[in-house]
Coordinates of C-alpha atoms and ligand atoms in Angstrom, one line a residue:
M1 CA -26.1 -13.9 22.2
T2 CA -28.9 -11.7 21.7
E3 CA -30.9 -11.7 18.4
E4 CA -29.5 -8.2 17.7
Q5 CA -25.8 -9.4 18.1
N6 CA -26.6 -12.5 15.9
K7 CA -27.8 -10.2 13.1
T8 CA -24.6 -8.2 13.3
T9 CA -22.5 -11.3 13.1
V10 CA -24.4 -12.5 9.9
L11 CA -24.2 -9.2 8.4
R12 CA -20.3 -9.0 9.1
K13 CA -19.9 -12.5 7.3
T14 CA -21.7 -11.4 4.2
Q15 CA -20.4 -7.9 4.1
P16 CA -16.7 -8.0 5.2
E17 CA -15.6 -4.9 7.4
P18 CA -12.9 -2.6 5.8
L19 CA -9.8 -2.6 7.6
L20 CA -9.5 1.0 7.1
E21 CA -12.3 3.5 6.2
V22 CA -12.2 7.1 5.8
R23 CA -15.6 9.1 5.7
N24 CA -16.3 12.5 4.4
I25 CA -12.7 13.5 4.7
T26 CA -12.1 17.3 3.9
K27 CA -8.9 19.0 4.1
R28 CA -8.2 22.6 3.0
F29 CA -4.7 24.4 2.6
P30 CA -4.4 28.0 1.9
G31 CA -6.1 28.6 -1.4
V32 CA -6.7 24.7 -2.1
L33 CA -9.3 22.6 -1.3
A34 CA -7.0 19.6 -1.2
L35 CA -9.7 16.9 -0.3
D36 CA -13.4 17.6 -0.5
D37 CA -15.7 15.0 1.3
V38 CA -13.8 11.8 0.4
S39 CA -15.0 8.6 1.6
L40 CA -13.1 5.2 0.8
K41 CA -12.9 1.6 2.0
F42 CA -9.8 -0.4 2.1
M43 CA -10.2 -4.2 2.6
Q44 CA -8.0 -6.9 4.1
G45 CA -6.0 -8.9 1.5
E46 CA -6.6 -6.3 -1.1
V47 CA -4.2 -3.9 -3.2
H48 CA -6.0 -0.6 -3.5
A49 CA -4.3 1.9 -6.1
V50 CA -5.1 5.4 -5.7
V51 CA -4.4 7.3 -8.8
G52 CA -4.9 10.9 -10.0
E53 CA -3.0 13.8 -11.6
N54 CA -0.4 15.8 -9.6
G55 CA -2.3 17.9 -7.1
A56 CA -5.3 15.6 -7.1
G57 CA -4.9 15.1 -3.4
K58 CA -3.6 11.6 -3.1
S59 CA -0.7 12.3 -0.8
T60 CA -2.8 14.4 1.5
L61 CA -5.3 11.6 1.9
M62 CA -2.6 9.1 2.5
K63 CA -1.0 11.5 5.1
I64 CA -4.3 11.9 6.8
M65 CA -4.6 8.2 7.0
A66 CA -1.1 7.8 8.4
G67 CA -1.4 10.6 10.9
A68 CA 0.9 13.1 9.5
Y69 CA -1.8 15.5 8.7
I70 CA -5.2 16.0 10.3
A71 CA -8.3 16.3 8.3
D72 CA -10.4 19.6 8.8
S73 CA -13.6 17.2 8.9
G74 CA -14.5 13.5 8.5
E75 CA -13.5 10.6 10.2
I76 CA -11.2 7.5 9.9
L77 CA -12.3 4.1 11.1
L78 CA -9.7 1.2 11.8
Q79 CA -11.3 -2.1 12.0
G80 CA -14.7 -0.4 12.5
K81 CA -13.5 1.7 15.3
K82 CA -13.0 5.6 15.2
V83 CA -9.4 6.5 15.3
S84 CA -7.6 10.0 15.4
F85 CA -4.0 9.8 14.9
S86 CA -2.4 13.0 16.0
H87 CA 1.1 11.8 15.1
P88 CA 2.6 9.2 12.5
Q89 CA 4.1 7.3 15.4
E90 CA 0.4 6.7 16.8
A91 CA -0.8 5.4 13.3
H92 CA 2.2 3.2 13.2
E93 CA 1.6 1.7 16.6
Q94 CA -2.0 1.0 15.7
G95 CA -0.7 -0.8 12.4
V96 CA -1.1 1.9 9.8
S97 CA 2.4 2.6 8.1
I98 CA 3.4 4.7 5.4
I99 CA 6.4 4.7 3.0
Y100 CA 7.0 8.0 1.2
Q101 CA 8.5 8.5 -1.9
E102 CA 11.6 10.3 -0.2
F103 CA 12.5 7.8 2.4
N104 CA 13.1 8.3 5.9
L105 CA 16.0 6.1 6.5
L106 CA 19.2 7.3 8.4
P107 CA 21.8 6.8 5.7
E108 CA 24.8 6.2 8.2
R109 CA 23.0 3.6 10.1
T110 CA 22.6 0.0 9.4
V111 CA 19.5 -1.7 8.0
A112 CA 18.7 -3.3 11.5
Q113 CA 19.1 -0.1 13.4
N114 CA 16.8 1.7 10.8
I115 CA 14.3 -1.1 11.2
Y116 CA 14.1 -1.0 15.0
L117 CA 15.1 2.8 15.5
G118 CA 14.0 4.0 18.9
R119 CA 12.9 0.5 19.8
E120 CA 16.3 -1.4 19.8
P121 CA 16.5 -4.4 22.3
S122 CA 18.8 -3.7 25.2
K123 CA 20.7 -5.8 27.5
F124 CA 21.9 -4.1 30.7
G125 CA 20.8 -0.5 29.5
V126 CA 22.9 -0.8 26.2
I127 CA 21.7 -1.7 22.9
D128 CA 22.1 -5.4 22.3
I129 CA 23.5 -5.4 18.7
R130 CA 23.5 -9.3 18.2
A131 CA 19.7 -9.3 19.2
L132 CA 19.0 -6.4 17.1
N133 CA 20.6 -8.0 13.8
K134 CA 18.9 -11.0 14.7
K135 CA 15.5 -9.5 14.9
A136 CA 16.1 -7.5 11.7
L137 CA 17.1 -10.9 10.0
T138 CA 13.9 -12.6 11.0
V139 CA 11.9 -9.6 9.4
L140 CA 13.9 -9.6 6.2
K141 CA 13.4 -13.5 6.0
E142 CA 9.6 -12.9 6.3
L143 CA 10.0 -10.8 3.2
G144 CA 12.1 -13.2 1.4
A145 CA 14.8 -10.5 1.2
D146 CA 17.3 -12.0 3.7
E147 CA 19.6 -13.0 0.8
M148 CA 19.5 -9.6 -0.8
I149 CA 19.9 -7.4 2.2
S150 CA 22.0 -7.8 5.3
P151 CA 20.9 -6.4 8.6
T152 CA 24.4 -4.9 9.2
A153 CA 24.6 -3.2 5.7
L154 CA 24.7 0.7 6.0
C155 CA 21.6 2.2 4.3
N156 CA 23.7 4.4 2.3
T157 CA 24.9 1.6 0.5
L158 CA 21.6 0.3 -0.6
S159 CA 19.9 0.8 -4.0
V160 CA 16.6 2.7 -3.9
A161 CA 14.8 -0.7 -4.3
E162 CA 16.6 -2.1 -1.3
Q163 CA 15.8 0.9 0.8
Q164 CA 12.3 0.6 0.0
I165 CA 12.4 -3.1 1.2
V166 CA 13.9 -1.8 4.5
E167 CA 11.1 0.5 5.0
I168 CA 8.5 -2.5 4.2
A169 CA 10.4 -4.5 6.7
K170 CA 9.9 -1.7 9.2
A171 CA 6.3 -1.6 8.6
I172 CA 6.2 -5.3 9.0
S173 CA 8.1 -5.1 12.3
F174 CA 5.5 -2.8 13.7
D175 CA 3.0 -5.6 12.6
S176 CA 1.2 -3.4 10.3
K177 CA -2.2 -4.1 9.0
V178 CA -2.5 -1.3 6.7
L179 CA 0.5 -0.3 4.4
I180 CA 0.5 2.9 2.4
M181 CA 3.1 3.4 -0.4
D182 CA 3.2 6.8 -2.0
E183 CA 4.7 6.4 -5.5
P184 CA 7.0 3.4 -4.6
T185 CA 7.8 2.5 -8.1
A186 CA 8.8 6.0 -9.5
A187 CA 12.5 5.4 -9.0
L188 CA 12.6 1.7 -9.6
T189 CA 13.8 -0.4 -12.6
L190 CA 11.5 -3.0 -14.4
V191 CA 13.2 -5.9 -12.5
E192 CA 12.8 -4.1 -9.1
V193 CA 9.4 -3.3 -9.8
R194 CA 8.8 -7.0 -10.1
I195 CA 10.5 -7.7 -6.9
L196 CA 8.2 -5.2 -5.3
N197 CA 5.2 -6.7 -6.7
A198 CA 6.2 -10.0 -5.4
L199 CA 6.7 -8.6 -2.1
V200 CA 3.3 -6.9 -2.1
S201 CA 1.5 -10.2 -3.0
R202 CA 3.3 -11.7 -0.1
L203 CA 2.0 -8.9 2.2
K204 CA -1.6 -9.2 0.6
T205 CA -1.6 -13.0 1.6
R206 CA -0.7 -12.1 5.2
G207 CA -4.1 -10.2 5.1
M208 CA -2.9 -6.7 5.1
A209 CA -4.6 -3.9 3.3
L210 CA -2.1 -2.3 0.7
I211 CA -2.6 1.2 -0.8
F212 CA -0.5 2.0 -3.7
I213 CA -0.2 5.4 -5.1
S214 CA 1.4 5.4 -8.8
H215 CA 1.5 7.4 -11.9
R216 CA 2.4 4.4 -14.0
L217 CA -0.9 2.9 -15.0
V218 CA 0.9 -0.3 -16.4
E219 CA 2.1 -0.9 -13.1
V220 CA -1.1 -0.2 -11.3
F221 CA -3.0 -2.8 -13.6
D222 CA -0.3 -5.3 -12.8
I223 CA -0.7 -5.2 -9.1
A224 CA -4.0 -3.5 -8.0
D225 CA -7.1 -5.4 -7.3
K226 CA -9.1 -2.0 -7.1
I227 CA -8.4 1.3 -8.4
T228 CA -9.5 4.6 -7.2
V229 CA -9.4 7.7 -8.9
L230 CA -9.1 11.2 -7.5
K231 CA -9.3 14.6 -9.3
D232 CA -9.0 18.1 -7.9
G233 CA -9.6 16.7 -4.3
Q234 CA -12.6 14.8 -5.2
L235 CA -13.4 11.2 -5.6
V236 CA -14.3 10.4 -9.2
G237 CA -14.8 6.7 -8.5
T238 CA -13.5 3.3 -7.4
E239 CA -13.3 0.4 -10.0
L240 CA -12.2 -3.3 -9.7
A241 CA -9.1 -3.5 -12.0
K242 CA -10.4 -6.3 -13.9
D243 CA -13.4 -4.7 -15.0
V244 CA -11.5 -1.4 -16.4
N245 CA -8.6 -0.6 -18.7
A246 CA -5.9 2.1 -18.8
E247 CA -8.1 4.2 -21.2
K248 CA -11.0 4.3 -19.0
I249 CA -8.9 5.2 -15.9
V250 CA -7.1 8.0 -17.8
H251 CA -10.5 9.2 -18.9
M252 CA -11.5 9.4 -15.0
M253 CA -8.2 11.1 -14.1
V254 CA -8.3 13.8 -16.8
G255 CA -12.0 14.0 -17.7
R256 CA -11.3 13.3 -21.4
I257 CA -9.8 10.4 -23.5
L258 CA -6.1 11.0 -24.2
D259 CA -6.3 9.9 -27.9
H260 CA -3.2 12.1 -28.5
Y261 CA -1.0 10.9 -26.0
F262 CA 2.0 10.8 -28.3
P263 CA 2.6 13.4 -31.0
P264 CA 3.1 12.1 -34.5
L265 CA 6.5 10.7 -35.2
G266 CA 9.0 12.7 -37.4
K267 CA 8.7 12.2 -41.3
K268 CA 11.8 11.2 -43.4
E269 CA 11.9 14.8 -44.9
D270 CA 12.0 16.3 -41.2
F271 CA 15.5 14.6 -40.6
G272 CA 18.5 16.6 -41.5
E273 CA 22.2 16.3 -41.4
V274 CA 24.1 14.4 -38.6
V275 CA 24.8 16.8 -35.9
L276 CA 26.3 14.6 -33.5
R277 CA 28.5 11.5 -34.4
V278 CA 30.1 9.2 -32.0
N279 CA 32.9 6.9 -33.3
N280 CA 34.1 4.0 -31.3
C281 CA 33.8 5.7 -28.1
S282 CA 34.6 4.2 -24.6
N283 CA 35.3 4.9 -21.1
H284 CA 35.8 3.0 -17.7
F285 CA 31.8 1.9 -18.4
L286 CA 30.9 2.4 -21.9
K287 CA 32.2 -0.1 -24.5
N288 CA 32.8 1.0 -28.1
I289 CA 29.8 3.4 -28.6
N290 CA 28.9 4.4 -32.3
L291 CA 26.0 6.5 -33.0
E292 CA 24.6 9.0 -35.1
L293 CA 22.1 11.8 -34.3
R294 CA 20.3 13.8 -37.1
K295 CA 18.9 17.1 -37.2
G296 CA 15.1 17.0 -36.4
E297 CA 15.0 13.4 -35.0
V298 CA 14.2 11.8 -31.6
L299 CA 16.6 9.1 -30.9
G300 CA 15.5 7.0 -28.2
I301 CA 18.0 5.2 -25.9
A302 CA 16.3 2.0 -24.1
G303 CA 17.9 -0.2 -21.8
L304 CA 17.3 -1.7 -18.3
Q305 CA 18.9 -0.1 -15.2
G306 CA 22.6 -0.3 -15.2
S307 CA 22.8 -0.9 -18.9
G308 CA 24.6 2.4 -19.3
R309 CA 21.8 4.8 -20.4
T310 CA 22.6 7.6 -18.1
E311 CA 26.5 7.0 -18.2
L312 CA 26.0 7.5 -22.1
A313 CA 24.3 10.8 -21.7
Q314 CA 26.9 11.7 -19.1
A315 CA 29.7 10.8 -21.4
L316 CA 28.2 12.8 -24.4
F317 CA 27.7 15.8 -22.1
G318 CA 31.1 15.7 -20.5
V319 CA 30.1 14.7 -16.9
M320 CA 31.8 11.5 -17.1
P321 CA 33.7 11.9 -20.6
F322 CA 34.8 9.1 -23.1
K323 CA 38.4 8.2 -22.7
T324 CA 38.9 6.9 -26.2
G325 CA 37.3 7.4 -29.5
T326 CA 36.3 10.5 -31.6
M327 CA 33.0 12.8 -31.3
E328 CA 31.9 15.2 -34.2
I329 CA 29.5 17.9 -33.3
N330 CA 28.0 19.7 -36.1
G331 CA 30.5 18.3 -38.6
K332 CA 33.7 19.2 -36.3
T333 CA 35.8 16.8 -34.4
R334 CA 35.2 17.9 -30.7
T335 CA 36.6 16.8 -27.5
V336 CA 34.1 17.2 -24.6
K337 CA 35.7 16.8 -21.3
A338 CA 33.4 18.9 -19.3
P339 CA 29.8 20.2 -19.3
S340 CA 30.8 23.5 -20.1
T341 CA 32.3 22.5 -23.2
A342 CA 29.3 20.6 -24.3
I343 CA 27.3 23.8 -23.6
K344 CA 29.7 25.8 -25.7
Y345 CA 29.1 23.2 -28.6
S346 CA 25.5 24.0 -28.1
M347 CA 24.4 20.9 -26.4
G348 CA 21.7 20.9 -23.7
F349 CA 21.3 18.3 -21.0
M350 CA 18.0 17.4 -19.0
T351 CA 19.0 15.2 -16.3
E352 CA 17.1 12.4 -14.8
D353 CA 17.4 13.9 -11.3
R354 CA 15.7 17.3 -11.6
K355 CA 16.2 18.1 -7.9
A356 CA 19.8 17.1 -7.6
E357 CA 21.2 18.3 -11.0
G358 CA 18.6 20.3 -13.0
L359 CA 17.2 22.7 -10.8
L360 CA 17.9 24.8 -7.8
P361 CA 14.7 23.9 -5.9
K362 CA 15.0 26.9 -3.3
Q363 CA 15.8 29.5 -5.8
P364 CA 13.1 31.4 -7.7
I365 CA 11.4 30.0 -10.9
R366 CA 12.9 33.1 -12.8
D367 CA 16.5 32.4 -11.7
N368 CA 16.1 28.7 -12.6
M369 CA 14.8 29.5 -16.3
L370 CA 18.1 31.7 -17.0
L371 CA 20.6 29.5 -15.1
T372 CA 22.1 28.2 -18.3
V373 CA 22.0 31.5 -19.9
R374 CA 24.0 33.1 -17.2
S375 CA 26.6 30.2 -17.1
M376 CA 26.8 30.6 -20.8
Q377 CA 27.5 34.3 -20.4
S378 CA 30.3 33.2 -18.1
I379 CA 31.7 30.8 -20.5
L380 CA 31.2 32.8 -23.6
G381 CA 31.6 36.3 -22.3
N382 CA 28.6 38.4 -22.2
I383 CA 26.9 37.6 -25.5
F384 CA 23.9 39.5 -24.6
N385 CA 25.2 43.0 -24.3
D386 CA 23.1 44.4 -21.7
G387 CA 23.3 41.1 -19.7
I388 CA 21.1 40.0 -16.9
R389 CA 18.5 42.8 -17.3
K390 CA 17.8 41.6 -20.7
S391 CA 17.8 38.1 -19.8
R392 CA 15.1 38.6 -17.3
K393 CA 12.9 39.7 -20.0
M394 CA 13.1 36.4 -21.6
V395 CA 11.3 34.9 -18.7
P396 CA 7.7 35.3 -19.6
T397 CA 8.5 34.2 -23.1
L398 CA 10.1 31.0 -22.0
A399 CA 7.4 30.2 -19.5
K400 CA 4.9 30.6 -22.4
Q401 CA 7.0 28.3 -24.7
V402 CA 7.2 25.5 -22.1
D403 CA 3.7 26.4 -20.6
V404 CA 4.8 26.8 -17.0
R405 CA 1.7 27.7 -15.2
T406 CA 2.5 30.3 -12.5
D407 CA 1.3 33.8 -11.7
N408 CA 4.7 34.4 -9.9
Y409 CA 8.2 33.9 -11.2
D410 CA 9.6 34.6 -8.0
R411 CA 8.1 31.5 -6.2
E412 CA 10.5 28.9 -5.3
V413 CA 10.7 26.1 -7.7
Q414 CA 10.1 23.6 -5.1
F415 CA 6.6 24.7 -4.8
L416 CA 5.8 23.6 -8.3
S417 CA 4.4 20.2 -9.4
G418 CA 6.8 17.8 -10.8
G419 CA 5.5 18.6 -14.4
N420 CA 5.9 22.1 -13.9
Q421 CA 9.6 21.7 -12.3
Q422 CA 10.4 19.8 -15.5
K423 CA 9.0 22.3 -17.8
V424 CA 11.3 25.0 -15.9
A425 CA 14.2 22.6 -16.3
L426 CA 13.6 22.4 -20.0
S427 CA 13.2 26.3 -20.3
K428 CA 16.5 27.0 -18.9
W429 CA 18.0 25.0 -22.0
L430 CA 15.8 26.7 -24.3
A431 CA 17.0 30.0 -23.3
S432 CA 20.6 28.8 -24.2
N433 CA 19.6 28.0 -27.8
A434 CA 21.2 24.6 -27.7
D435 CA 20.5 22.6 -30.7
I436 CA 21.3 19.1 -29.4
F437 CA 19.2 18.3 -26.6
I438 CA 19.6 15.2 -24.4
F439 CA 17.0 14.1 -22.3
D440 CA 17.5 11.7 -19.4
E441 CA 14.0 10.4 -18.2
P442 CA 12.2 13.5 -19.2
T443 CA 8.8 12.5 -17.7
R444 CA 9.7 10.4 -14.8
G445 CA 7.5 10.9 -11.9
I446 CA 5.1 13.2 -13.4
D447 CA 1.4 12.9 -14.2
V448 CA -0.1 12.0 -17.5
E449 CA -1.0 15.3 -18.7
A450 CA 2.1 16.9 -17.9
K451 CA 3.9 13.9 -19.5
A452 CA 1.9 14.6 -22.7
S453 CA 2.9 18.3 -22.7
I454 CA 6.7 17.4 -22.4
H455 CA 6.2 15.0 -25.3
D456 CA 4.5 17.7 -27.3
L457 CA 7.3 20.1 -26.3
I458 CA 10.0 17.5 -27.3
R459 CA 8.3 17.1 -30.8
G460 CA 8.0 20.9 -31.0
L461 CA 12.0 21.0 -30.6
T462 CA 12.6 18.6 -33.3
K463 CA 10.2 20.4 -35.7
K464 CA 12.5 23.4 -35.3
G465 CA 15.3 21.3 -36.2
I466 CA 16.7 20.7 -33.0
A467 CA 18.1 16.9 -32.5
V468 CA 17.0 15.1 -29.4
L469 CA 18.6 12.1 -27.5
M470 CA 16.0 10.9 -25.2
I471 CA 16.8 8.2 -22.6
S472 CA 13.9 6.6 -21.1
S473 CA 13.2 3.6 -18.9
E474 CA 9.4 3.7 -19.9
L475 CA 8.9 1.5 -22.8
P476 CA 5.6 3.3 -24.1
E477 CA 7.6 6.5 -24.0
I478 CA 10.6 5.2 -26.0
I479 CA 8.2 3.6 -28.6
G480 CA 5.7 6.5 -28.7
M481 CA 8.5 9.0 -29.2
S482 CA 11.5 7.7 -31.0
D483 CA 12.1 8.0 -34.8
R484 CA 14.8 5.4 -34.0
I485 CA 15.8 3.6 -31.0
L486 CA 19.0 2.5 -29.6
V487 CA 19.0 -0.4 -26.8
M488 CA 21.7 -0.5 -24.5
W489 CA 22.9 -3.7 -22.8
D490 CA 26.0 -4.0 -20.4
G491 CA 27.6 -0.7 -21.3
S492 CA 27.3 -1.1 -25.1
I493 CA 24.9 -0.4 -27.7
A494 CA 23.0 -3.9 -28.2
G495 CA 21.4 -2.8 -31.5
E496 CA 19.1 -0.5 -33.2
L497 CA 15.4 -0.6 -33.9
P498 CA 13.4 1.3 -36.1
A499 CA 10.5 3.5 -35.3
K500 CA 7.3 1.6 -34.0
S501 CA 9.0 -1.3 -32.8
T502 CA 7.4 -3.4 -30.3
E503 CA 8.0 -3.6 -26.6
S504 CA 9.2 -7.0 -26.8
D505 CA 11.7 -6.2 -29.5
V506 CA 13.2 -3.6 -27.0
M507 CA 13.1 -6.0 -24.2
L508 CA 14.8 -8.6 -26.0
L509 CA 17.7 -6.6 -26.8
A510 CA 17.9 -5.0 -23.5
T511 CA 18.1 -8.3 -21.8
G512 CA 21.0 -9.5 -24.1
H513 CA 19.1 -11.3 -26.5
E514 CA 18.9 -11.0 -30.4
T515 CA 15.8 -9.9 -32.4
N516 CA 15.0 -10.3 -36.2
N517 CA 14.0 -6.6 -36.2
H518 CA 17.4 -5.0 -35.6
S519 CA 20.6 -4.1 -37.1
N520 CA 23.9 -4.0 -35.0
K521 CA 26.0 -1.2 -36.0
N522 CA 28.4 -2.0 -33.3
D523 CA 28.9 -5.7 -34.4
E524 CA 29.7 -4.3 -37.9
A525 CA 32.0 -1.7 -36.8
G526 CA 33.8 -4.5 -34.8
K527 CA 34.2 -6.5 -37.9
E528 CA 35.7 -3.7 -39.9
Ligands
ADP601 P1 -1.0 14.5 -5.2 O1 -0.5 13.7 -4.1 O2 -2.3 13.9 -5.7 O3 -0.1 14.8 -6.2 P2 -1.2 16.3 -2.9 O4 -2.0 15.7 -2.1 O5 0.1 16.5 -2.6 O6 -1.6 15.8 -4.4 O7 -1.9 17.8 -3.1 C1 -3.1 18.4 -3.2 C2 -3.3 19.8 -3.1 O8 -2.8 20.3 -1.9 C3 -2.4 20.7 -4.2 O9 -2.9 21.6 -4.7 C4 -1.0 20.9 -3.2 O10 -0.4 21.9 -3.8 C5 -1.8 21.1 -2.0 N1 -0.9 20.9 -0.8 C6 -0.4 19.7 -0.5 N2 0.1 19.7 0.6 C7 0.3 21.1 1.1 C8 0.8 21.7 2.1 N3 1.7 21.0 3.1 N4 0.7 23.3 2.1 C9 0.0 23.6 1.3 N5 -0.7 23.0 0.3 C10 -0.6 21.9 0.2
MG602 MG1 1.8 13.1 -4.1

């Protein structure tokens, strides 16, 4: 060994080489500088979170590292060697895998077929199913997920979390060194997030570099060793997670301290009469639901995934109606067997799944905003005499009310950011003059600043006397927004908590425990 070589070896030992490195990456899209001279290092055995507001450039950077996009300039080094991936498959084969928020699994194929798609073992020219399943089982075992997921299960029968594990299994089967996950927890429950975290720790000890994009800072702090913040395509900085707190990171993300993250709660005098009363209502899933919603309040509905939160919203809105019990809306006993009836009785429903239920992604913003007005016109007859032309005039006013930022209402909704899509979804209900609003996960998957503005909008509604029932799986949101909290468990309401209860009060009830802080209306009703 020459002296020169010796020196490099020593250097390497003291300063470990990044597994993956990007240098001076710039990427421009028409009208946007998505990445501006970004340089970053990703180390072996490290979980590196990349955070930033919507549009910060996170996904673009990940796609460049995974070969889905090509940078305009800059270089990528994999284990110190310059690489250029012209296709995701190439990146995959060299050990860089990416899992997108929208999965790429084939729903009608099995777990094993998906993991080894295009690489199936064959015997005499045909796919050897037995060997395929066996290989898949080995990979699932490596992840400790073999008891949870069978290689022969069809992917369309799996939960979001399970599908994610299949994606990870696929990456492992390629012997990936670098695994990139773009918002992996956005659709997961707390329990599933824990499973994912355990899996990530396992991969970390295998010496992989894990790159993790998330909006949820709590989770970022749970899992990440390093946190990088991007803003408007530029690198703001990289910090060791143990050296910073959420406030600092948020400050880096938005360039200011969000001291007003949640608007002030309602005051007693803001709450009016009961506008929605549910008496001993049940259906195939929900058991003996009792609740009261008052004018001007935000009633938070908490609970783990599967506890019946969404089912409750769907029952109230007539999507999956109650079978027994009675409901009073604005003082009158009403039967709601279909959403059209709920709309008629002035209810609005913002669904969890903006894409599938709330909005028509390929339709213009304008039409989406007027969706409910138009369906009301067909239900109620043409309440606006000159109809559609007049309602079109409402669009700029609505956009202003919800602060949708666009210069062109004819743009398709799909091209808006998540936060702006949510605002469009909200505006279509504002246009309908509903006075009871049900929000199911109003801010899931949207960035910190858009979240804050949705929260302000919700509080703005209650100030106008609108009653809000807000379902959320995010505890800070439940606690930060609710004037009262109902916690669901196993299809029923486990108890009620006052405003400003703690996360652990909520969690205790949500997991079927008792707390000292709650009153259980349903128990009382049962005793009567
Ligand atoms: P993030 O993942 O941080 O939300 P993205 O990387 O998706 O941000 O987007 C960064 C910027 O680049 C945004 O302004 C976005 O609109 C734009 N952009 C991303 N992908 C494309 C594309 N395929 N075509 C045009 N613009 C894009
Ligand atoms: Mg993204």
